[in-house]
C-alpha positions as a printed Julia matrix, in Angstrom:
649×3 Matrix{Float64}:
  -8.92  -20.93    2.25
 -12.55  -18.29   -1.14
 -14.11  -16.08   -5.14
 -11.89  -13.92   -6.85
 -13.28  -10.75   -8.37
 -15.79  -11.28  -11.49
 -14.9    -7.89  -13.32
 -14.01   -7.69  -17.01
 -10.36   -6.62  -18.09
 -10.19   -3.01  -18.96
  -8.75   -2.99  -22.57
  -4.97   -1.88  -22.62
  -4.44    1.71  -23.24
  -3.64    2.86  -27.03
   0.66    3.41  -27.6
   1.7     6.28  -26.3
  -1.43    7.09  -23.99
  -1.08    8.41  -20.39
  -1.86    7.1   -16.82
  -4.98    5.4   -16.93
  -7.42    7.56  -15.17
  -9.45    6.0   -12.29
 -13.17    6.11  -13.11
 -15.48    7.02  -10.34
 -18.56    4.85   -9.34
 -22.01    5.49   -9.69
 -22.37    7.27   -6.89
 -19.46    9.85   -7.93
 -17.05    8.96   -4.8
 -14.04    6.88   -5.58
 -13.96    3.11   -5.72
 -13.72    1.63   -2.29
 -10.36    0.88   -1.4
  -9.04    3.07   -3.87
  -9.51    0.4    -7.18
 -10.22    1.36  -10.22
 -13.76    0.89  -11.31
 -15.12   -0.75   -8.56
 -17.0    -2.9    -9.85
 -15.72   -2.22  -13.32
 -12.56   -2.61  -15.31
 -10.06   -4.79  -13.69
  -6.3    -4.43  -14.78
  -5.36   -5.66  -17.92
  -4.33   -9.04  -19.03
  -2.28  -11.36  -16.45
   0.74  -11.87  -19.5
   4.05  -11.63  -17.38
   5.81   -8.56  -19.29
   8.83  -10.21  -20.55
  10.35   -9.17  -24.07
  13.42   -8.65  -25.96
  15.1    -5.65  -26.71
  15.87   -4.98  -29.91
  18.2    -2.14  -31.71
  16.73    0.02  -34.13
  19.17   -1.11  -36.82
  17.91   -4.74  -36.35
  14.59   -4.11  -36.6
  14.8    -1.97  -39.54
  16.82   -4.48  -41.29
  14.44   -7.37  -40.32
  11.16   -5.03  -41.05
   9.87   -6.78  -37.98
   7.74   -4.73  -35.81
   6.39   -5.93  -31.74
   2.88   -6.46  -31.58
   1.19   -3.68  -30.18
  -1.75   -4.07  -27.38
  -5.15   -4.51  -29.45
  -7.79   -3.15  -26.92
 -10.66   -5.49  -27.18
  -9.49   -8.14  -29.39
  -6.72  -10.87  -29.85
  -3.58   -9.82  -30.4
  -1.67  -10.49  -33.78
   1.01  -12.78  -32.05
  -1.44  -14.75  -30.71
  -1.6   -13.39  -27.09
  -4.86  -12.77  -24.82
  -6.76   -9.77  -25.95
  -6.24   -6.29  -24.55
  -2.47   -7.39  -22.99
   0.93   -5.88  -24.19
   4.27   -7.22  -23.64
   6.85   -4.5   -23.45
  10.5    -4.79  -23.06
  12.07   -6.18  -19.56
  15.05   -7.86  -18.6
  14.57   -8.24  -15.03
  17.22   -9.71  -12.23
  15.31  -11.6    -9.92
  16.88  -13.87   -6.64
  15.3   -16.68   -8.94
  17.91  -15.94  -11.96
  18.95  -13.45  -14.21
  16.5   -12.7   -17.32
  17.93  -12.99  -20.86
  17.03  -11.07  -23.5
  15.58  -12.13  -26.46
  16.42  -12.98  -29.81
  14.81   -9.61  -31.89
  11.08  -10.36  -31.32
   8.65  -10.41  -28.54
   7.81  -13.79  -26.81
   4.52  -14.36  -25.5
   4.72  -14.93  -21.39
   4.17  -18.17  -20.34
   1.86  -19.58  -18.69
  -0.62  -18.42  -21.42
  -3.6   -17.14  -21.03
  -6.72  -19.87  -20.29
  -7.92  -19.36  -23.74
  -6.94  -16.89  -26.9
  -9.01  -13.8   -25.72
 -10.15  -14.72  -23.04
 -10.45  -11.92  -20.76
  -8.6   -12.57  -17.09
 -12.08  -11.5   -15.17
 -13.51  -14.68  -16.93
 -10.68  -16.87  -15.82
 -10.22  -15.84  -12.31
 -14.28  -15.94  -12.09
 -13.94  -19.53  -13.27
 -10.95  -20.52  -11.29
 -12.61  -18.96   -8.25
 -15.7   -20.52   -8.77
 -14.3   -23.98   -8.91
 -11.83  -23.26   -5.8
 -14.5   -21.69   -3.59
 -16.52  -25.22   -4.32
 -13.81  -27.45   -3.54
 -12.51  -25.37   -0.27
 -16.0   -25.26    0.67
 -16.06  -29.17    0.23
 -12.88  -29.45    2.12
 -13.99  -27.42    4.8
 -17.39  -29.15    5.23
 -15.83  -32.84    5.3
 -12.9   -30.7     8.12
 -16.6   -30.43    9.99
 -17.24  -34.05    9.11
 -13.94  -34.87   10.78
 -14.34  -32.74   13.54
 -17.43  -34.1    14.47
 -16.55  -37.85   14.37
 -13.64  -36.85   16.6
 -16.19  -35.27   19.04
 -18.39  -37.84   18.95
 -15.89  -41.11   19.07
 -13.54  -39.54   21.86
 -15.6   -36.11   23.44
 -13.72  -33.6    25.0
 -11.06  -35.11   27.8
  -7.57  -36.8    27.86
  -8.09  -38.74   24.89
  -8.59  -36.08   22.63
  -6.57  -33.44   24.47
  -3.64  -36.17   23.55
  -4.51  -36.4    19.95
  -5.19  -32.55   19.5
  -1.2   -32.17   21.4
  -0.18  -34.54   18.52
  -1.98  -32.69   15.88
   0.1   -29.36   16.28
   3.02  -30.81   14.03
   0.49  -31.4    11.13
  -0.94  -27.77   12.19
   2.71  -26.07   11.93
   3.66  -28.23    9.06
   0.75  -26.96    7.3
   1.48  -23.61    7.41
   4.91  -23.79    6.78
   4.58  -26.28    3.86
   1.49  -25.87    2.28
  -0.22  -22.41    3.21
   2.2   -19.73    3.93
   6.52  -20.03    3.56
   6.19  -22.94    0.72
   3.71  -20.76   -1.29
   5.22  -17.34   -0.52
   8.25  -18.19   -1.71
   7.36  -21.03   -4.92
   4.74  -19.52   -6.1
   7.13  -16.49   -7.26
   9.87  -18.36   -7.95
   7.65  -20.47  -10.48
   6.28  -17.27  -11.9
  10.07  -15.84  -12.68
  10.76  -18.98  -14.28
   7.85  -18.92  -16.75
   8.55  -15.58  -17.54
  12.39  -16.8   -18.08
  10.91  -19.41  -20.1
   8.99  -17.5   -22.81
  11.97  -15.02  -23.39
  14.27  -17.74  -23.58
  12.43  -20.44  -26.02
  13.16  -17.83  -29.39
  15.67  -19.57  -31.88
  15.95  -22.87  -30.2
  14.8   -26.19  -30.84
  12.05  -28.28  -28.62
  15.05  -30.47  -27.58
  17.06  -27.3   -26.53
  14.07  -25.77  -25.05
  13.45  -28.84  -23.05
  16.64  -28.97  -21.67
  17.34  -25.52  -20.88
  13.7   -25.23  -19.34
  14.07  -22.8   -16.35
  11.02  -24.32  -14.7
  12.16  -27.95  -14.88
  15.58  -26.71  -13.67
  13.86  -25.11  -11.11
  12.14  -28.31  -10.05
  15.51  -30.5   -10.59
  17.59  -28.11   -8.37
  14.74  -27.97   -5.33
  12.59  -30.79   -5.13
  15.25  -33.6    -4.43
  16.77  -31.36   -1.93
  13.56  -30.6    -0.29
  12.6   -34.21    0.06
  15.96  -35.29    2.0
  15.29  -32.73    3.99
  11.82  -33.01    5.15
  12.86  -36.69    5.4
  15.32  -36.53    7.81
  13.07  -33.77    9.85
  10.29  -36.29    9.96
  12.71  -38.73   11.32
  14.15  -36.76   13.98
  10.29  -36.07   15.0
   9.64  -39.48   15.4
  12.45  -40.27   17.46
  12.17  -37.04   19.67
   8.79  -37.81   20.2
   8.7   -37.84   23.91
  10.99  -34.64   24.06
   8.55  -32.83   21.55
   5.24  -33.89   23.94
   7.21  -32.06   26.73
   7.68  -29.34   24.99
   4.41  -28.61   23.83
   2.48  -29.62   26.88
   4.26  -29.51   29.97
   1.65  -29.76   32.63
   0.1   -33.01   30.8
  -0.62  -35.44   33.38
   0.1   -38.89   31.21
   1.86  -37.92   27.99
   2.21  -41.72   26.87
  -0.45  -41.83   24.36
   0.3   -37.89   23.09
   3.61  -39.5    22.26
   2.51  -42.43   20.61
   0.1   -40.08   18.69
   3.02  -37.88   17.46
   5.08  -40.03   16.04
   2.39  -41.03   13.5
   1.76  -37.18   12.82
   5.31  -36.57   12.33
   5.09  -38.64    9.12
   2.98  -35.3     7.67
   6.49  -33.3     7.16
   7.07  -35.21    4.48
   4.05  -35.55    2.83
   2.97  -32.08    3.45
   5.82  -30.76    2.04
   5.55  -32.71   -1.12
   1.66  -31.33   -1.44
   2.93  -27.69   -0.78
   5.62  -28.24   -3.19
   3.04  -29.4    -5.87
   0.39  -26.86   -5.19
   2.58  -23.85   -5.94
   4.14  -25.1    -8.74
   0.18  -25.79  -10.01
  -0.84  -22.51   -8.71
   1.58  -20.92  -10.55
   0.8   -22.37  -13.5
  -2.95  -21.38  -12.99
  -3.77  -24.66  -12.5
  -6.07  -24.57   -9.31
  -8.37  -27.53   -9.19
  -5.76  -30.07   -7.7
  -4.75  -27.64   -5.15
  -8.11  -26.87   -4.08
  -8.98  -30.66   -3.72
  -6.15  -31.45   -1.59
  -8.11  -30.68    1.83
 -10.85  -32.51    0.65
  -8.74  -36.14    0.35
  -7.03  -35.03    3.61
 -10.17  -35.05    5.4
 -11.42  -37.83    3.73
  -8.53  -40.3     4.64
  -8.93  -39.08    8.4
 -12.62  -39.96    8.49
 -12.19  -43.5     6.94
  -9.11  -44.31    8.63
 -11.01  -42.96   12.26
 -14.23  -44.94   11.28
 -12.28  -48.14   10.24
  -9.86  -48.42   13.3
 -11.26  -46.62   15.89
 -12.71  -49.94   18.03
  -9.0   -51.56   18.04
  -6.64  -48.29   18.33
  -8.83  -45.76   20.2
  -7.88  -42.1    19.35
  -4.53  -43.64   17.73
  -6.84  -44.0    14.64
  -7.65  -40.49   14.27
  -3.33  -39.89   14.5
  -3.07  -42.72   11.86
  -5.62  -41.08    9.75
  -3.84  -37.36    9.62
  -0.57  -39.72    8.21
  -2.7   -41.28    5.47
  -4.57  -38.04    4.3
  -1.45  -36.33    4.22
  -0.03  -39.04    1.74
  -3.54  -38.67   -0.14
  -2.84  -34.8    -0.3
   0.28  -35.39   -2.59
  -1.05  -37.76   -4.61
  -3.94  -36.18   -5.5
  -1.99  -33.77   -7.27
   0.71  -35.76   -8.52
  -0.64  -36.25  -12.27
  -1.25  -32.69  -12.73
   1.78  -31.88  -11.71
   3.63  -34.53  -13.93
   1.62  -32.75  -16.74
   2.05  -29.63  -16.51
   5.55  -28.89  -14.9
   7.22  -32.57  -14.76
  10.44  -33.35  -12.99
  13.12  -31.91  -14.51
  15.22  -32.61  -17.97
  17.19  -36.05  -18.35
  20.67  -35.39  -16.12
  22.56  -35.66  -19.6
  21.01  -32.88  -21.42
  21.31  -30.79  -17.83
  24.85  -31.25  -18.26
  24.93  -30.39  -21.93
  23.48  -27.15  -21.18
  26.15  -24.26  -21.32
  28.04  -23.52  -17.78
  26.86  -19.99  -17.74
  23.28  -21.25  -18.33
  23.33  -23.56  -15.48
  24.68  -21.15  -13.22
  22.11  -18.67  -14.21
  19.11  -20.67  -13.62
  20.03  -22.24  -10.38
  17.76  -20.88   -7.7
  19.15  -19.28   -4.8
  16.42  -20.06   -2.44
  18.68  -21.31   -0.04
  20.03  -18.2     0.53
  19.54  -17.51    4.02
  18.25  -13.62    3.05
  15.94  -14.89    0.52
  14.2   -18.04    2.61
  14.54  -16.93    6.3
  11.93  -13.94    6.06
   9.15  -16.2     4.75
   9.77  -18.91    7.35
   9.78  -16.78   10.55
   6.9   -15.2     9.11
   5.3   -18.79    9.11
   6.77  -19.92   12.16
   5.43  -16.78   14.07
   2.09  -17.06   12.9
   1.4   -20.56   13.18
   3.21  -20.34   16.8
   0.09  -18.95   18.02
  -1.27  -22.49   18.48
   1.75  -23.48   20.32
   1.08  -20.89   23.21
  -2.22  -21.78   23.15
  -1.66  -25.31   23.6
   0.88  -24.73   26.12
  -1.01  -22.42   28.24
  -3.64  -24.74   28.41
  -2.0   -27.9    29.28
  -2.18  -26.67   32.7
  -6.07  -26.37   32.77
  -8.44  -29.0    33.56
  -8.85  -31.61   31.08
 -10.74  -30.73   28.12
  -9.54  -26.96   28.15
  -7.71  -27.96   24.97
 -10.44  -29.69   22.96
 -12.75  -26.67   23.87
 -10.08  -24.33   22.14
  -9.27  -26.34   19.25
 -13.28  -27.01   18.15
 -14.01  -23.31   18.93
 -11.06  -22.31   16.72
 -11.98  -24.74   13.86
 -15.36  -23.55   13.47
 -14.53  -19.66   14.56
 -11.78  -19.36   11.36
 -14.12  -21.04    8.54
 -15.3   -17.8     7.78
 -11.32  -16.52    7.21
 -10.61  -19.64    5.42
 -13.12  -19.13    2.6
 -12.5   -15.44    2.48
  -8.61  -15.72    1.61
 -10.22  -18.29   -1.6
  -9.98  -14.7    -2.94
  -6.02  -14.39   -2.5
  -5.5   -17.82   -3.16
  -6.69  -17.11   -6.62
  -4.82  -13.78   -7.37
  -1.59  -14.33   -5.93
  -0.17  -15.49   -8.85
  -1.67  -12.24  -10.37
   0.1   -10.28   -7.99
   3.3   -11.86   -8.05
   3.54  -11.77  -11.98
   2.59   -8.13  -11.85
   5.31   -7.24   -9.85
   7.74   -9.54  -11.69
   6.8    -7.35  -14.6
   6.9    -4.01  -12.66
   3.25   -3.47  -13.17
   2.99   -1.57   -9.97
  -0.06    0.02  -10.65
  -1.65   -3.44  -11.71
  -0.77   -5.03   -8.6
  -2.02   -2.28   -6.22
  -5.51   -2.22   -7.81
  -5.51   -6.31   -7.36
  -4.43   -6.04   -3.56
  -6.8    -3.2    -2.69
  -9.95   -5.16   -4.62
  -8.88   -8.59   -2.64
  -9.09   -6.38    0.69
 -12.62   -5.7     0.03
 -13.63   -8.3    -0.82
 -11.92  -10.68    2.19
 -12.81   -8.27    4.64
 -16.39   -8.0     3.28
 -16.84  -11.91    3.51
 -14.71  -12.39    6.79
 -16.68   -9.78    8.74
 -19.94  -11.09    7.46
 -19.28  -14.48    8.61
 -18.02  -13.05   11.92
 -21.09  -11.75   12.86
 -22.78  -15.02   12.31
 -20.26  -17.17   14.05
 -20.28  -14.39   17.32
 -24.26  -14.17   17.11
 -25.2   -17.67   17.25
 -22.02  -19.53   18.41
 -24.31  -21.52   20.74
 -26.67  -23.02   18.12
 -23.49  -23.62   15.81
 -21.86  -25.73   18.37
 -24.85  -27.63   19.5
 -25.97  -28.46   15.82
 -22.29  -29.58   14.97
 -21.09  -31.08   18.24
 -23.63  -32.05   20.8
 -24.14  -36.04   20.33
 -21.85  -38.89   21.65
 -19.25  -38.21   24.15
 -19.52  -34.26   23.92
 -21.61  -32.88   26.22
 -23.96  -30.29   26.67
 -21.59  -28.18   29.03
 -19.2   -28.91   26.25
 -21.4   -26.96   23.66
 -22.1   -23.73   26.62
 -17.96  -23.94   27.13
 -16.98  -24.07   23.69
 -19.64  -21.62   22.09
 -18.21  -18.92   25.14
 -14.45  -19.66   23.85
 -15.46  -19.34   20.16
 -17.06  -15.99   20.62
 -13.79  -14.73   22.11
 -11.99  -16.02   19.33
 -14.33  -14.42   16.59
 -12.89  -10.89   17.77
  -9.58  -11.77   15.88
 -11.15  -13.15   12.67
 -10.71   -9.75   10.99
  -6.92   -9.91   11.83
  -6.62  -13.31   10.56
  -7.76  -12.76    7.11
  -6.3    -9.55    6.49
  -2.55  -10.98    7.89
  -3.16  -13.64    5.1
  -4.01  -11.11    2.69
  -1.45   -8.53    3.41
   1.35  -10.93    3.71
   1.15  -12.4    -0.02
   2.48   -9.0    -1.97
   5.01   -8.26    1.01
   6.43  -11.77   -0.79
   6.08  -10.99   -4.23
   8.87   -8.83   -4.96
  12.36   -9.62   -6.01
  13.51  -10.15   -2.52
  11.1   -10.98    0.61
  11.47   -7.97    3.11
  11.71   -8.68    7.0
   8.85   -6.55    7.98
   6.52   -9.43    7.73
   8.35  -11.09    9.9
   8.66   -8.41   12.38
   5.51   -7.62   12.26
   4.13  -11.26   13.07
   6.91  -11.2    15.98
   5.1    -8.18   17.64
   1.7    -9.84   17.39
   3.14  -13.05   19.27
   4.71  -11.38   21.46
   1.46   -9.59   22.38
   0.12  -13.13   22.32
   2.48  -14.46   24.97
   2.51  -11.66   27.14
  -1.65  -11.38   27.3
  -1.88  -15.02   27.22
   0.36  -15.54   29.9
  -1.29  -13.06   32.35
  -4.89  -13.43   31.3
  -4.94  -17.19   31.63
  -4.5   -16.99   35.43
  -8.17  -14.8    35.81
 -10.24  -15.85   32.44
  -8.49  -19.7    31.98
  -9.38  -20.57   28.33
 -11.18  -16.94   27.58
  -8.13  -15.11   28.26
  -6.33  -17.42   26.05
  -8.85  -16.43   23.11
  -8.52  -13.03   23.62
  -4.9   -12.98   23.99
  -4.93  -14.6    20.49
  -7.44  -12.16   18.83
  -5.21   -9.09   20.3
  -1.71  -10.64   18.85
  -3.1   -11.37   15.51
  -4.65   -8.19   15.35
  -1.69   -6.02   16.05
  -0.07   -8.13   13.46
  -2.31   -7.17   11.05
  -2.55   -3.4    11.63
   1.21   -3.39   11.24
   1.02   -5.04    7.97
  -1.69   -2.95    6.66
   0.22    0.23    7.7
   3.94   -1.41    6.42
   2.46   -2.13    2.74
   1.66    1.03    1.33
   5.38    2.95    2.27
   7.4    -0.78    1.41
   6.01   -2.4    -1.02
   2.53   -1.29   -3.04
   1.63    2.38   -2.82
  -2.04    1.05   -1.52
  -4.46    4.02   -0.12
  -4.41    2.97    3.36
  -6.53    5.5     5.33
  -8.91    4.76    2.6
  -8.46    0.87    3.09
  -8.82    1.28    6.82
 -12.08    3.54    6.52
 -13.66    0.74    4.42
 -12.79   -1.67    6.47
 -14.36    0.49    9.51
 -17.27    0.58    8.0
 -17.85   -3.27    7.44
 -17.03   -3.48   10.69
 -19.83   -1.48   11.89
 -22.14   -3.72    9.71
 -20.85   -6.4    11.37
 -21.39   -5.18   14.76
 -24.81   -4.18   13.95
 -25.64   -7.71   12.34
 -23.92   -9.53   15.61
 -25.88   -8.04   17.84
 -29.34   -8.66   16.06
 -28.22  -12.6    16.17
 -27.28  -12.63   19.72
 -30.66  -11.19   20.5
 -32.49  -13.25   17.94
 -30.95  -16.59   18.53
 -31.97  -17.66   21.75
 -36.1   -16.86   20.98
 -36.35  -20.27   18.68
 -35.6   -23.26   20.92
 -34.65  -25.58   18.14
 -30.78  -24.84   17.59
 -30.78  -25.73   13.99
 -33.84  -23.83   12.94
 -32.31  -21.21   14.63
 -28.86  -21.36   13.09
 -30.53  -21.62    9.71
 -32.35  -18.34    9.94
 -29.67  -16.72   11.35
 -28.21  -17.55    7.93
 -30.67  -15.07    6.33
 -30.76  -12.97    8.84
 -27.35  -11.51    9.63
 -26.38  -11.1     5.7
 -29.52   -9.07    5.81
 -28.99   -7.18    8.75
 -25.48   -6.71    7.36
 -26.12   -5.42    4.12
 -28.9    -3.14    5.56
 -26.6    -1.46    7.7
 -23.87   -1.25    5.3
 -25.92    0.4     2.58
 -27.3     2.85    5.28
 -23.67    3.92    6.25
 -22.94    4.24    2.54
 -20.24    0.9     2.43
 -19.51    0.98   -0.84
 -17.67   -2.47   -0.85
 -21.73   -3.44    0.27
 -23.66   -1.2    -1.97
 -21.65   -2.26   -5.05
 -22.61   -6.32   -4.34
 -25.51   -6.11   -6.9
 -24.05   -5.13   -9.66
 -21.01   -7.82   -8.95
 -22.85  -10.96   -8.73
 -24.6    -9.65  -11.92
 -21.28   -9.4   -13.63
 -20.04  -12.71  -11.88
 -23.04  -14.91  -12.61
 -22.71  -13.5   -16.79
 -19.04  -14.06  -16.89
 -18.99  -17.42  -15.4
 -21.86  -18.31  -17.92
 -19.93  -16.95  -20.73
 -17.19  -19.13  -19.49
 -18.68  -22.48  -19.64
């Protein structure tokens, strides 16, 4: 879920200056994906551009003057270096902005430290997020290893994985996609209004009329009630849910019991996702990054403690426990940074116009439906996979699950970049800084594509060795290893598509009103997946299902890439596609090298370890030979990242 940009923010342009020219790279060619100064100056500071609009008469009467941007130094108003706060009074779906009272008000949340450049903050946030996400991914592998060791790849594991479909769907809707795409911009807009509204108010008045707390008070209670009702319905309707998810399952009784326990995650995941979105908007990244560590710890501990008594039901109970821990690990930070809303008496004391203005309209169909449908269509690929595999021989669902979990690790790690920088894009769009958002998105696409394609080459080239090292023990046989590795190689063809969908969807939902285009693009990809899967499963079984998944997600990614520039942010689509194409060539060469060299060393652990050196080396060598700037710029980027992270510490 992955590092952020290490570049230092360029100083803000002086007042009255024209548009900033994009500096060329040392080779004289424009930066990859059209980014400005790659590697080099990142966009100016992250402060949301909110200010009062004063008349010349009032300015002249008071003698006040708006603080100007101070390139290279701290602003006179205490704001971050190199950032300006121009006038803006935007209207969004989250409430109408209010003009200030004769003076510019620094935007909140404040920069990490006065004078701290954005690049340093993102470097530190990315490093912490990457470490915790990597720890969560490693624990996820331990979790899958424990499941494979205790239950193998048969009827019991298939029953649990069918029940696990609900948490996987809930995770996408309530943590990773829908909740984040709705609530991160919502909190970003509320924070911008808070900064503008506090001028001239006492501490008590500011607290009572705080847009952030009003947003929490208006959304969180309703969300809890709704999710509790949904969880209760799923518990009662578990037999029908299993019949829909896996109609060909011979004995659904065990799957029904597991489903009733995993259905409780609908409530706990919703709370955890809400907390994560709020904390990321407040630039608190550590608790949200720790949720999968706590989740996997809960599953592993429960399985180890109860598997001898409950069998595979212990894994389902562990999912419920892990979901609860995801919410609890963020609760202290949420209370400290956000809170649960002002007291009812203070809320009622606010003027009616103020309360109407700050009442969010997130429940409006035109606002929430595009995000929900996008997330549902994206996660429905798993539903299609389980549905088609239910009629195959026992163990097919397990092979698909293990292959997908391991194959998607490079995608999850590469998307850490977008996770950290999503608030940057959302706040830049809220402030009307389209050029800043464009540079940020193009840079994210470059780094995410580089990371996921290098990981894809390793996953495909050394699939048998990786699966053997990770899973081949206990009830997981060598035949299971061969079947899972073959499926994982097919899954790997769609990793770039998964990464691009995750990276490209965020800018679409950073605008004042979400567009339907991402949902339509994912719907088209899902249709390709269904049609291709229904045809291919007859002939190629699990391989056909994996190939259909790759084809569907790649279709959606291509549509999102071509649609982002004309509709939302004017990225250079041709330049982005060319950069990704060069990286794909480098990945192909590295993958072929690993595929040939892997079997030459009999020991799978030693072979995979050497592959972790050979594949990146071949990837970088090929990329340098074909002049892929995303690769040739890596040494300078690593040097800048190391230096800035050392300075931050």
